[in-house]
Short mmCIF file of C-alpha atoms in Angstrom, two decimals:
data_model
loop_
_atom_site.label_atom_id
_atom_site.label_comp_id
_atom_site.label_asym_id
_atom_site.label_seq_id
_atom_site.Cartn_x
_atom_site.Cartn_y
_atom_site.Cartn_z
CA MET A 1 16.82 -30.83 8.31
CA ALA A 2 14.68 -32.73 5.82
CA TYR A 3 11.09 -33.93 5.41
CA VAL A 4 10.51 -37.65 4.86
CA ILE A 5 7.50 -39.99 4.76
CA ASP A 6 7.44 -42.60 7.54
CA GLN A 7 6.01 -46.12 7.29
CA ASN A 8 2.55 -44.86 8.23
CA GLY A 9 2.51 -42.26 5.45
CA ARG A 10 2.97 -39.34 7.82
CA VAL A 11 5.40 -36.50 7.30
CA ALA A 12 8.42 -36.61 9.61
CA ILE A 13 11.21 -34.10 10.07
CA VAL A 14 14.74 -35.52 10.17
CA PRO A 15 17.36 -33.10 11.62
CA ASN A 16 20.92 -32.92 10.28
CA TYR A 17 19.89 -34.70 7.12
CA SER A 18 22.26 -34.25 4.18
CA PRO A 19 21.37 -34.93 0.53
CA VAL A 20 22.05 -38.49 -0.71
CA ASN A 21 24.64 -38.68 -3.49
CA PHE A 22 24.94 -41.29 -6.20
CA ILE A 23 27.94 -42.31 -8.29
CA ASN A 24 27.67 -41.25 -11.92
CA PRO A 25 27.10 -44.55 -13.83
CA ASN A 26 28.94 -43.17 -16.88
CA PHE A 27 32.26 -42.56 -15.18
CA VAL A 28 33.72 -45.96 -16.21
CA ARG A 29 32.61 -45.69 -19.83
CA ASN A 30 33.79 -42.10 -20.18
CA HIS A 31 37.00 -42.71 -18.21
CA HIS A 32 36.31 -39.75 -15.98
CA PRO A 33 37.21 -39.63 -12.31
CA GLN A 34 34.46 -40.75 -9.98
CA GLN A 35 31.92 -37.93 -9.46
CA LEU A 36 29.03 -37.53 -7.03
CA TYR A 37 25.70 -36.02 -8.01
CA PRO A 38 22.80 -35.07 -5.72
CA LEU A 39 19.83 -37.39 -5.79
CA GLN A 40 16.97 -35.86 -7.80
CA PHE A 41 13.41 -36.85 -6.91
CA ALA A 42 9.90 -35.39 -6.79
CA LEU A 43 8.63 -34.38 -3.37
CA HIS A 44 5.66 -36.25 -1.99
CA PRO A 45 2.50 -34.05 -1.95
CA ALA A 46 2.25 -34.50 1.82
CA VAL A 47 5.82 -33.23 2.19
CA ILE A 48 5.06 -30.19 0.02
CA ALA A 49 2.00 -29.41 2.10
CA GLN A 50 3.92 -29.73 5.37
CA ILE A 51 6.76 -27.53 4.12
CA GLY A 52 4.27 -24.91 2.95
CA LEU A 53 2.59 -24.94 6.35
CA ASP A 54 5.90 -24.59 8.19
CA ARG A 55 7.06 -21.82 5.85
CA SER A 56 3.76 -19.97 6.41
CA ILE A 57 4.15 -20.19 10.18
CA SER A 58 7.72 -18.88 10.04
CA LEU A 59 6.62 -16.05 7.73
CA LYS A 60 3.84 -15.02 10.12
CA GLU A 61 6.33 -15.04 12.99
CA LEU A 62 8.69 -12.81 11.01
CA ILE A 63 5.88 -10.34 10.21
CA LYS A 64 4.91 -10.28 13.88
CA ASP A 65 8.54 -9.74 14.96
CA GLU A 66 8.76 -6.82 12.52
CA GLY A 67 5.92 -5.12 14.39
CA LEU A 68 3.52 -5.31 11.45
CA VAL A 69 0.77 -7.00 13.45
CA PRO A 70 -0.75 -4.34 15.72
CA SER A 71 -0.94 -5.06 19.41
CA GLN A 72 -4.23 -4.85 21.24
CA GLU A 73 -3.07 -1.60 22.86
CA GLU A 74 -2.13 -0.07 19.50
CA GLU A 75 -5.42 -1.13 17.97
CA GLN A 76 -7.33 0.37 20.87
CA ARG A 77 -5.33 3.59 20.61
CA ARG A 78 -6.22 4.00 16.94
CA ASN A 79 -9.85 3.15 17.52
CA ASN A 80 -9.95 5.86 20.19
CA VAL A 81 -8.53 8.40 17.74
CA ILE A 82 -11.14 7.49 15.13
CA ARG A 83 -13.91 7.64 17.76
CA LYS A 84 -12.82 11.11 18.89
CA LEU A 85 -12.63 12.28 15.27
CA ARG A 86 -16.19 11.11 14.72
CA GLU A 87 -17.33 12.95 17.85
CA THR A 88 -15.62 16.13 16.66
CA VAL A 89 -17.18 15.84 13.20
CA THR A 90 -20.62 15.32 14.74
CA THR A 91 -20.24 18.51 16.77
CA TRP A 92 -18.86 20.32 13.72
CA ILE A 93 -21.75 19.51 11.41
CA LYS A 94 -24.35 20.68 13.95
CA LYS A 95 -22.45 23.94 14.28
CA VAL A 96 -22.26 24.39 10.50
CA ALA A 97 -26.00 23.70 10.16
CA ARG A 98 -26.76 26.45 12.70
CA LEU A 99 -24.39 28.89 11.00
CA HIS A 100 -26.16 28.27 7.68
CA GLY A 101 -29.51 29.05 9.31
CA LEU A 102 -31.12 25.67 8.65
CA PRO A 103 -34.48 24.88 10.27
CA PRO A 104 -34.34 23.21 13.73
CA ASN A 105 -35.50 19.85 12.38
CA HIS A 106 -32.72 19.91 9.76
CA ILE A 107 -30.17 20.78 12.43
CA ARG A 108 -31.29 17.81 14.53
CA ALA A 109 -31.10 15.50 11.51
CA ALA A 110 -27.76 16.83 10.22
CA SER A 111 -24.91 14.35 10.50
CA ALA A 112 -21.46 13.60 9.10
CA THR A 113 -19.10 10.70 9.59
CA ILE A 114 -15.50 9.46 9.41
CA LEU A 115 -14.59 6.47 7.23
CA THR A 116 -11.19 4.81 7.30
CA TYR A 117 -9.39 3.43 4.27
CA GLY A 118 -5.86 2.53 3.18
CA SER A 119 -3.97 0.29 5.63
CA CYS A 120 -6.25 1.27 8.48
CA GLY A 121 -9.45 0.47 6.62
CA LEU A 122 -8.57 -2.84 4.98
CA GLY A 123 -10.12 -4.97 7.71
CA VAL A 124 -13.37 -6.33 9.07
CA SER A 125 -14.27 -8.03 12.32
CA PHE A 126 -16.37 -11.02 13.15
CA PHE A 127 -19.65 -10.97 15.08
CA PHE A 128 -22.45 -13.49 15.51
CA PHE A 129 -25.29 -12.72 13.18
CA PHE A 130 -27.91 -15.21 14.31
CA PHE A 131 -27.21 -17.15 17.47
CA PHE A 132 -29.68 -19.87 16.44
CA PHE A 133 -27.49 -20.72 13.45
CA PHE A 134 -24.30 -20.85 15.49
CA PHE A 135 -23.14 -24.20 14.06
CA PHE A 136 -23.60 -22.95 10.51
CA PHE A 137 -21.76 -19.68 11.16
CA PHE A 138 -18.35 -20.59 9.77
CA PHE A 139 -19.83 -22.10 6.61
CA PHE A 140 -21.89 -19.07 5.71
CA PHE A 141 -19.83 -16.18 7.08
CA GLN A 142 -17.92 -15.42 3.92
CA PHE A 143 -21.13 -15.43 1.89
CA ILE A 144 -22.88 -13.12 4.38
CA LYS A 145 -19.89 -10.79 4.46
CA ILE A 146 -19.97 -10.32 0.68
CA LEU A 147 -23.67 -9.58 0.64
CA LEU A 148 -23.52 -7.00 3.38
CA CYS A 149 -21.96 -3.57 3.22
CA PRO A 150 -18.38 -3.93 4.50
CA ASN A 151 -18.77 -0.76 6.57
CA LEU A 152 -21.22 -2.65 8.82
CA PHE A 153 -18.26 -4.56 10.21
CA PRO A 154 -16.12 -2.54 12.65
CA ASP A 155 -12.37 -2.47 12.00
CA ARG A 156 -10.55 -5.33 13.68
CA VAL A 157 -8.03 -7.27 11.59
CA GLN A 158 -5.84 -4.52 10.20
CA VAL A 159 -2.96 -4.13 7.76
CA TYR A 160 -1.36 -1.16 9.50
CA ASN A 161 1.52 -1.21 12.00
CA ALA A 162 2.69 1.08 14.77
CA GLU A 163 4.27 3.49 12.28
CA SER A 164 1.29 3.67 9.88
CA ASP A 165 -0.76 6.79 9.36
CA ILE A 166 -4.52 6.85 9.66
CA ASP A 167 -6.16 7.47 6.30
CA ALA A 168 -9.59 8.80 7.20
CA LEU A 169 -12.28 10.45 5.09
CA CYS A 170 -14.72 13.03 6.41
CA VAL A 171 -18.07 12.65 4.64
CA GLY A 172 -20.47 15.57 5.06
CA PRO A 173 -23.88 16.73 3.77
CA TRP A 174 -24.74 19.15 0.99
CA PHE A 175 -24.53 22.37 3.02
CA ALA A 176 -21.02 21.83 4.44
CA SER A 177 -18.50 23.24 1.95
CA LEU A 178 -14.88 22.22 1.50
CA THR A 179 -13.28 25.68 1.38
CA GLU A 180 -15.08 27.38 4.27
CA ASP A 181 -16.70 24.80 6.54
CA PHE A 182 -14.09 22.02 6.30
CA PHE A 183 -10.83 23.96 5.88
CA VAL A 184 -11.84 26.78 8.26
CA ILE A 185 -14.40 25.72 10.87
CA LEU A 186 -13.39 22.08 11.29
CA HIS A 187 -9.72 23.05 11.08
CA ASP A 188 -10.15 25.53 13.95
CA MET A 189 -12.05 22.99 16.04
CA LEU A 190 -9.32 20.39 15.60
CA ALA A 191 -6.54 22.91 16.23
CA LYS A 192 -8.07 23.75 19.62
CA ARG A 193 -7.95 20.15 20.81
CA VAL A 194 -4.99 19.39 23.07
CA GLU A 195 -4.52 16.01 21.37
CA VAL A 196 -3.96 17.62 17.94
CA SER A 197 -0.60 19.00 16.77
CA ASP A 198 1.17 19.93 13.53
CA ILE A 199 -2.10 20.62 11.72
CA HIS A 200 -1.99 22.17 8.26
CA CYS A 201 -4.16 22.25 5.17
CA ILE A 202 -3.05 20.90 1.81
CA LYS A 203 -5.49 22.61 -0.54
CA ASP A 204 -3.47 22.27 -3.75
CA ALA A 205 -3.28 18.48 -3.94
CA LYS A 206 -5.34 16.40 -6.35
CA VAL A 207 -7.19 15.27 -3.23
CA PRO A 208 -7.29 18.29 -0.86
CA LEU A 209 -6.90 17.32 2.77
CA MET A 210 -5.93 18.28 6.30
CA ARG A 211 -2.84 16.64 7.77
CA PHE A 212 -2.21 16.55 11.51
CA LYS A 213 -1.18 14.38 14.42
CA PHE A 214 -3.83 13.17 16.84
CA GLU A 215 -2.34 11.79 20.07
CA GLY A 216 0.92 11.37 18.16
CA ILE A 217 -0.63 9.40 15.26
CA ALA A 218 -0.39 11.04 11.83
CA VAL A 219 -3.79 11.53 10.19
CA ASP A 220 -4.63 12.40 6.57
CA LEU A 221 -8.19 13.73 6.37
CA PRO A 222 -9.76 14.61 2.98
CA TYR A 223 -13.40 15.62 2.57
CA ALA A 224 -16.29 14.39 0.43
CA GLN A 225 -19.63 16.19 0.15
CA LEU A 226 -22.81 14.22 -0.53
CA GLN A 227 -26.10 15.72 -1.65
CA VAL A 228 -27.94 14.59 1.47
CA THR A 229 -28.76 16.17 4.84
CA THR A 230 -28.04 13.08 6.92
CA VAL A 231 -24.91 10.98 6.34
CA PRO A 232 -25.18 7.54 8.00
CA GLU A 233 -22.27 6.59 10.24
CA ASN A 234 -21.47 3.60 8.02
CA VAL A 235 -22.56 5.11 4.71
CA ASP A 236 -22.25 2.67 1.79
CA THR A 237 -19.89 4.43 -0.61
CA LEU A 238 -20.63 1.84 -3.30
CA ASN A 239 -24.33 2.76 -3.35
CA PHE A 240 -25.00 4.83 -6.47
CA LEU A 241 -28.04 6.39 -4.83
CA TYR A 242 -25.51 8.54 -2.97
CA LEU A 243 -23.09 9.06 -5.83
CA ASN A 244 -24.51 8.85 -9.33
CA GLY A 245 -24.26 12.33 -10.86
CA ARG A 246 -24.73 14.05 -7.53
CA ILE A 247 -21.22 14.83 -6.28
CA ASP A 248 -18.44 17.05 -7.52
CA GLU A 249 -15.16 15.81 -8.97
CA THR A 250 -13.13 16.58 -5.83
CA SER A 251 -15.51 14.58 -3.64
CA TRP A 252 -15.42 11.71 -6.12
CA LYS A 253 -11.62 11.58 -5.93
CA SER A 254 -11.74 11.75 -2.14
CA LEU A 255 -14.15 8.81 -2.05
CA SER A 256 -12.03 6.62 -4.33
CA GLY A 257 -9.86 5.22 -1.51
CA VAL A 258 -12.81 4.09 0.60
CA ARG A 259 -14.63 2.70 -2.43
CA ALA A 260 -11.55 0.75 -3.55
CA ASN A 261 -11.12 -0.77 -0.08
CA ASN A 262 -14.73 -1.87 0.12
CA SER A 263 -14.63 -3.36 -3.37
CA ILE A 264 -11.47 -5.34 -2.67
CA LEU A 265 -12.84 -6.75 0.58
CA GLN A 266 -15.89 -8.01 -1.26
CA LEU A 267 -13.86 -9.60 -4.08
CA VAL A 268 -11.25 -11.60 -2.14
CA PRO A 269 -12.22 -15.15 -1.09
CA ASN A 270 -10.61 -14.88 2.37
CA VAL A 271 -10.16 -11.46 3.93
CA GLU A 272 -7.80 -12.54 6.70
CA ILE A 273 -5.24 -14.28 4.49
CA PHE A 274 -5.47 -11.40 2.01
CA GLN A 275 -4.49 -9.03 4.82
CA GLU A 276 -1.58 -11.28 5.78
CA LEU A 277 -0.33 -11.35 2.20
CA LEU A 278 -0.68 -7.58 1.87
CA ARG A 279 1.39 -7.06 5.03
CA CYS A 280 4.17 -9.21 3.53
CA VAL A 281 4.04 -7.48 0.15
CA LYS A 282 4.13 -4.01 1.71
CA LEU A 283 7.11 -4.93 3.87
CA TRP A 284 8.92 -6.28 0.81
CA ALA A 285 8.15 -3.16 -1.24
CA LYS A 286 9.31 -0.79 1.50
CA ARG A 287 12.49 -2.74 2.27
CA ARG A 288 13.40 -3.04 -1.39
CA GLY A 289 12.74 0.63 -2.16
CA VAL A 290 9.79 0.20 -4.53
CA TYR A 291 7.06 1.73 -2.33
CA GLY A 292 5.96 5.31 -2.85
CA ASN A 293 3.64 6.45 -5.63
CA LEU A 294 5.13 9.96 -5.75
CA PHE A 295 8.56 8.44 -6.43
CA GLY A 296 7.29 6.42 -9.38
CA PHE A 297 6.72 3.18 -7.49
CA PHE A 298 3.78 1.35 -5.94
CA GLY A 299 1.19 2.97 -3.73
CA GLY A 300 -0.88 1.12 -1.18
CA VAL A 301 -3.85 0.64 -3.48
CA HIS A 302 -1.61 -0.84 -6.22
CA LEU A 303 -0.25 -3.51 -3.89
CA ALA A 304 -3.73 -4.20 -2.51
CA VAL A 305 -5.08 -4.94 -6.00
CA LEU A 306 -2.07 -7.11 -6.91
CA SER A 307 -2.44 -9.07 -3.66
CA ALA A 308 -6.18 -9.45 -4.18
CA LEU A 309 -5.61 -10.92 -7.66
CA ILE A 310 -3.24 -13.54 -6.22
CA CYS A 311 -5.81 -14.47 -3.55
CA GLN A 312 -8.51 -14.80 -6.21
CA ARG A 313 -6.34 -17.09 -8.34
CA ASN A 314 -5.29 -19.25 -5.37
CA PRO A 315 -8.31 -19.39 -3.02
CA ASN A 316 -7.04 -22.41 -1.04
CA ALA A 317 -3.33 -21.59 -0.85
CA ASN A 318 -1.48 -20.91 2.37
CA LEU A 319 0.47 -17.70 2.99
CA ALA A 320 3.80 -19.07 1.72
CA GLY A 321 2.15 -20.32 -1.45
CA LEU A 322 0.44 -16.98 -2.04
CA LEU A 323 3.67 -15.02 -1.67
CA SER A 324 5.43 -17.44 -3.99
CA SER A 325 2.62 -17.02 -6.54
CA PHE A 326 2.84 -13.22 -6.17
CA PHE A 327 6.43 -13.07 -7.41
CA LYS A 328 5.96 -15.74 -10.07
CA THR A 329 2.83 -14.06 -11.45
CA PHE A 330 4.15 -10.52 -11.69
CA PHE A 331 7.68 -11.43 -12.74
CA PHE A 332 6.16 -13.01 -15.86
CA TRP A 333 3.33 -10.47 -16.21
CA PRO A 334 3.28 -9.01 -19.75
CA TRP A 335 3.26 -5.33 -18.81
CA PRO A 336 1.57 -3.07 -19.87
CA THR A 337 -1.28 -5.58 -19.90
CA PRO A 338 -3.67 -4.24 -17.23
CA VAL A 339 -4.20 -6.02 -13.92
CA ILE A 340 -7.97 -6.47 -13.47
CA LEU A 341 -9.63 -8.32 -10.61
CA HIS A 342 -12.12 -11.04 -11.35
CA GLY A 343 -15.77 -10.28 -10.71
CA ILE A 344 -15.80 -6.68 -11.89
CA PRO A 345 -16.89 -5.25 -15.25
CA MET A 346 -14.25 -4.88 -17.93
CA PRO A 347 -13.04 -1.29 -18.30
CA ARG A 348 -14.84 0.70 -20.97
CA HIS A 349 -11.76 2.75 -21.82
CA HIS A 350 -8.12 2.01 -22.32
CA PRO A 351 -5.81 2.97 -19.44
CA GLU A 352 -4.07 6.30 -19.58
CA THR A 353 -1.38 6.22 -22.22
CA ARG A 354 1.39 7.20 -19.82
CA SER A 355 0.79 4.19 -17.55
CA LEU A 356 3.47 1.52 -17.92
CA MET A 357 1.94 -0.70 -15.23
CA PRO A 358 -1.85 -0.17 -15.49
CA ILE A 359 -3.76 -1.50 -12.47
CA HIS A 360 -7.53 -1.26 -12.58
CA LEU A 361 -9.33 0.53 -9.77
CA PRO A 362 -11.88 -2.09 -8.61
CA SER A 363 -14.49 0.43 -7.50
CA SER A 364 -15.03 1.90 -10.97
CA PRO A 365 -15.67 0.24 -14.36
CA HIS A 366 -13.50 2.68 -16.28
CA GLU A 367 -10.83 4.01 -13.88
CA TYR A 368 -7.28 2.92 -13.17
CA CYS A 369 -5.13 3.51 -10.10
CA HIS A 370 -3.13 6.69 -10.56
CA SER A 371 0.40 5.72 -11.52
CA ASN A 372 3.68 7.65 -11.68
CA VAL A 373 5.77 4.73 -12.98
CA THR A 374 8.48 5.73 -15.46
CA ARG A 375 10.98 3.70 -17.50
CA SER A 376 13.51 3.96 -14.66
CA THR A 377 11.18 2.87 -11.89
CA LEU A 378 9.59 0.16 -14.05
CA LEU A 379 13.04 -1.35 -14.51
CA ASN A 380 13.65 -1.26 -10.75
CA ILE A 381 10.28 -2.86 -9.99
CA ARG A 382 10.80 -5.65 -12.53
CA ASN A 383 14.29 -6.30 -11.13
CA GLU A 384 12.78 -6.72 -7.68
CA PHE A 385 10.10 -9.07 -9.01
CA ARG A 386 12.91 -11.08 -10.61
CA ARG A 387 14.89 -11.16 -7.38
CA GLY A 388 11.85 -12.25 -5.36
CA PHE A 389 11.01 -14.96 -7.90
CA CYS A 390 14.57 -16.33 -7.83
CA LEU A 391 14.65 -16.42 -4.01
CA ILE A 392 11.27 -18.14 -3.81
CA GLN A 393 12.67 -21.00 -5.91
CA ASP A 394 14.46 -22.14 -2.73
CA LEU A 395 11.18 -22.33 -0.79
CA TYR A 396 11.39 -26.12 -0.37
CA LYS A 397 15.09 -26.24 0.49
CA PRO A 398 16.14 -26.69 4.12
CA GLN A 399 18.29 -23.55 4.14
CA PHE A 400 15.48 -21.24 2.96
CA ASP A 401 15.21 -18.06 5.05
CA TRP A 402 12.47 -15.42 4.63
CA ARG A 403 14.80 -12.71 5.89
CA ASN A 404 16.69 -12.81 2.60
CA LEU A 405 13.54 -11.73 0.76
CA PHE A 406 13.04 -8.71 3.03
CA GLU A 407 16.67 -7.62 3.15
CA PRO A 408 16.94 -3.79 2.80
CA TYR A 409 18.03 -2.58 -0.61
CA PRO A 410 21.79 -1.78 -0.51
CA TYR A 411 21.80 1.62 -2.25
CA SER A 412 25.37 2.46 -1.18
CA LYS A 413 26.71 -0.79 -2.67
CA ILE A 414 24.74 -0.65 -5.92
CA TYR A 415 25.34 2.99 -6.84
CA GLN A 416 28.52 5.03 -6.87
CA GLN A 417 26.85 8.37 -7.57
CA PHE A 418 23.61 9.95 -6.37
CA LEU A 419 21.42 12.88 -7.21
CA LYS A 420 21.03 14.88 -4.00
CA ILE A 421 17.76 16.79 -3.68
CA THR A 422 17.78 19.30 -0.85
CA LEU A 423 14.52 20.94 0.25
CA SER A 424 14.56 23.56 2.98
CA SER A 425 12.38 26.26 4.52
CA CYS A 426 12.91 29.03 7.02
CA LYS A 427 10.20 27.68 9.34
CA LYS A 428 9.68 24.07 10.29
CA GLU A 429 5.89 24.34 10.09
CA GLU A 430 6.19 25.48 6.46
CA LEU A 431 8.56 22.71 5.38
CA GLY A 432 5.91 19.98 5.19
CA ASP A 433 3.76 21.81 2.63
CA TRP A 434 6.79 22.68 0.52
CA VAL A 435 8.15 19.11 0.55
CA GLY A 436 4.71 17.77 -0.32
CA TRP A 437 4.46 20.10 -3.31
CA VAL A 438 7.91 19.18 -4.63
CA LYS A 439 7.26 15.46 -4.17
CA SER A 440 4.08 15.77 -6.20
CA ARG A 441 6.29 16.93 -9.12
CA PHE A 442 8.98 14.24 -8.76
CA ARG A 443 7.71 12.38 -11.81
CA CYS A 444 8.63 15.40 -13.95
CA LEU A 445 12.16 15.27 -12.55
CA LEU A 446 12.42 11.56 -13.34
CA LEU A 447 11.27 12.14 -16.91
CA LYS A 448 13.80 14.96 -17.38
CA LEU A 449 16.60 12.68 -16.23
CA GLU A 450 15.46 9.98 -18.64
CA GLU A 451 15.43 12.52 -21.45
CA MET A 452 19.09 13.15 -20.65
CA GLY A 453 19.80 9.42 -20.95
CA VAL A 454 20.10 8.76 -17.20
CA LEU A 455 18.19 5.97 -15.49
CA CYS A 456 17.49 6.81 -11.87
CA ASP A 457 16.55 4.87 -8.75
CA PRO A 458 14.72 7.33 -6.47
CA ASN A 459 15.23 6.30 -2.85
CA PRO A 460 12.06 7.30 -0.93
CA SER A 461 13.96 7.52 2.38
CA GLU A 462 14.20 11.00 3.89
CA HIS A 463 17.38 12.41 5.45
CA SER A 464 18.47 15.68 7.01
CA ASP A 465 21.61 17.70 6.28
CA THR A 466 22.97 18.96 9.60
CA SER A 467 25.28 21.40 7.82
CA ILE A 468 22.24 23.46 6.75
CA GLU A 469 20.81 25.80 9.37
CA ASP A 470 17.25 25.87 8.03
CA PRO A 471 14.92 22.89 8.58
CA ASN A 472 15.45 20.57 5.61
CA ILE A 473 14.69 17.24 4.00
CA VAL A 474 17.21 15.51 1.71
CA TYR A 475 16.68 12.70 -0.81
CA TYR A 476 19.42 10.63 -2.44
CA TRP A 477 18.55 9.05 -5.79
CA GLY A 478 20.86 6.42 -7.22
CA LEU A 479 22.17 7.21 -10.72
CA ASP A 480 22.83 4.48 -13.26
CA VAL A 481 25.85 5.91 -15.10
CA SER A 482 26.63 2.73 -17.04
CA ARG A 483 25.27 4.34 -20.22
CA ILE A 484 26.25 7.95 -19.61
CA SER A 485 28.72 9.67 -17.30
CA SER A 486 27.37 11.91 -14.57
CA ASP A 487 29.70 14.59 -15.94
CA ASP A 488 27.50 14.65 -19.04
CA VAL A 489 24.44 15.54 -16.96
CA ASP A 490 23.81 19.26 -17.08
CA ILE A 491 22.79 19.64 -13.46
CA GLU A 492 22.25 23.39 -13.77
CA LEU A 493 19.86 22.93 -16.68
CA LEU A 494 18.11 20.11 -14.84
CA GLU A 495 17.62 22.28 -11.75
CA LYS A 496 16.43 25.25 -13.79
CA GLU A 497 13.84 23.22 -15.69
CA PHE A 498 12.59 21.50 -12.55
CA LYS A 499 12.24 24.84 -10.73
CA ASN A 500 10.22 26.14 -13.65
CA ASN A 501 7.93 23.16 -13.22
CA LEU A 502 7.60 23.94 -9.50
CA GLY A 503 6.75 27.55 -10.25
CA GLY A 504 3.21 26.83 -11.37
CA SER A 505 0.25 28.60 -9.83
CA GLY A 506 -1.01 25.46 -8.07
CA PHE A 507 1.00 25.95 -4.86
CA LYS A 508 -0.39 28.60 -2.53
CA GLY A 509 1.84 28.01 0.48
CA VAL A 510 5.18 29.57 1.41
CA ARG A 511 7.82 28.45 -1.05
CA GLY A 512 11.08 27.13 0.29
CA LYS A 513 14.40 26.37 -1.38
CA MET A 514 15.29 23.49 -3.68
CA THR A 515 18.78 22.56 -4.89
CA LEU A 516 20.10 19.65 -6.93
CA SER A 517 23.64 18.27 -6.86
CA VAL A 518 25.46 15.08 -7.81
#
């Protein structure tokens, strides 16, 4: 198949079209056998535009076939979960106000809310603002959307898929505490609901939260406390009247996800195409094994900022062009030069010294996205940028296939030896907390391996060892032994030092077992 320009200047598609070959004019002079060379020519701009359009359509179809575009039923199911969470939180805050002995008028005014962020929150819907200006709607909608608080637009176009968690934030007033009212009273109210299962509190994380399943959908629910009595349902988390010097550090960290989402949605020129690009980038990162902040790779907010930058630099590009620009831009990016979105103040401080890939948090003038990237994982990420860039070079060739870009990373073919990390616990309900604690310390394990001269590729995929009776989770990390033999790795010393790191006083749950082997 090939694209050609017909007599009327229109783009036409010719099937079964093979490249034209020309005889080398130098073959007589150089006395070489006759050779054929492909015809080299510049594509007509109309052909380039048509190919880009066709490639974008095929890419959207692939993303849809992968189940990354939520169905109407799935979207409704998630909206119902969020609605029920809001109803529960409303009941909870009234109960807390009564328990604290607040006056009746304060009890009536007391309110709390649920805000979504992450994949579930990166979306806004369309509604008609002024019917009289109907014909001007499409021209002014983007401008209106930037001026208004993004929370005024209900979630509609989403980045999540059927397997995505719901990242929700509970925002409460000044009298509702984290330790007693959130982790005790709200926890008990949720636990009593028939729709809720597998609920447990993670109090030792940098962002404390409750984790549970609501109607089978996994929910992460942190808490932020504002110094107000009434929290509006769509509270503007970018409004410094709520935030400036009036909230504690834990609440500030909990709010960062929502604030980052709202900032990004205001800074991108086209929200819908940004969401499409982010879906593609997330699928690529997960398939190629470079998604998972705890494993030293990208988190969702990192990819959202990178995608937003590409959309800002190419406001009129189609989806195929944006994805091509994504790999070209970040393959040649001079890391550790920070990634900073246009339209936000320059950071007042340098990024943390340990960050090898600093990405600015768009909701704050002096904060960067938390990063666990190490030398090993930076090498893996840059290799994947290189691979994506090389594949995108074939974008205008007839044989180009998007599926090659999203091909799963072949760990078993690349690596001959693996570091096996086995985590187990006597009770299944205790395993989640233990695994979460160990994963939060994985960066220390990566650094210890690098100190021993071993570069590691931590596969985020979870497995289970059926030969172990206790409930368990197993990780297999690829070892690059081209520089050092695995026999030179003191696995006993590595395990001992990592266990010492896990033995800190931060974890208050039931400790399980952890073993390392090659």
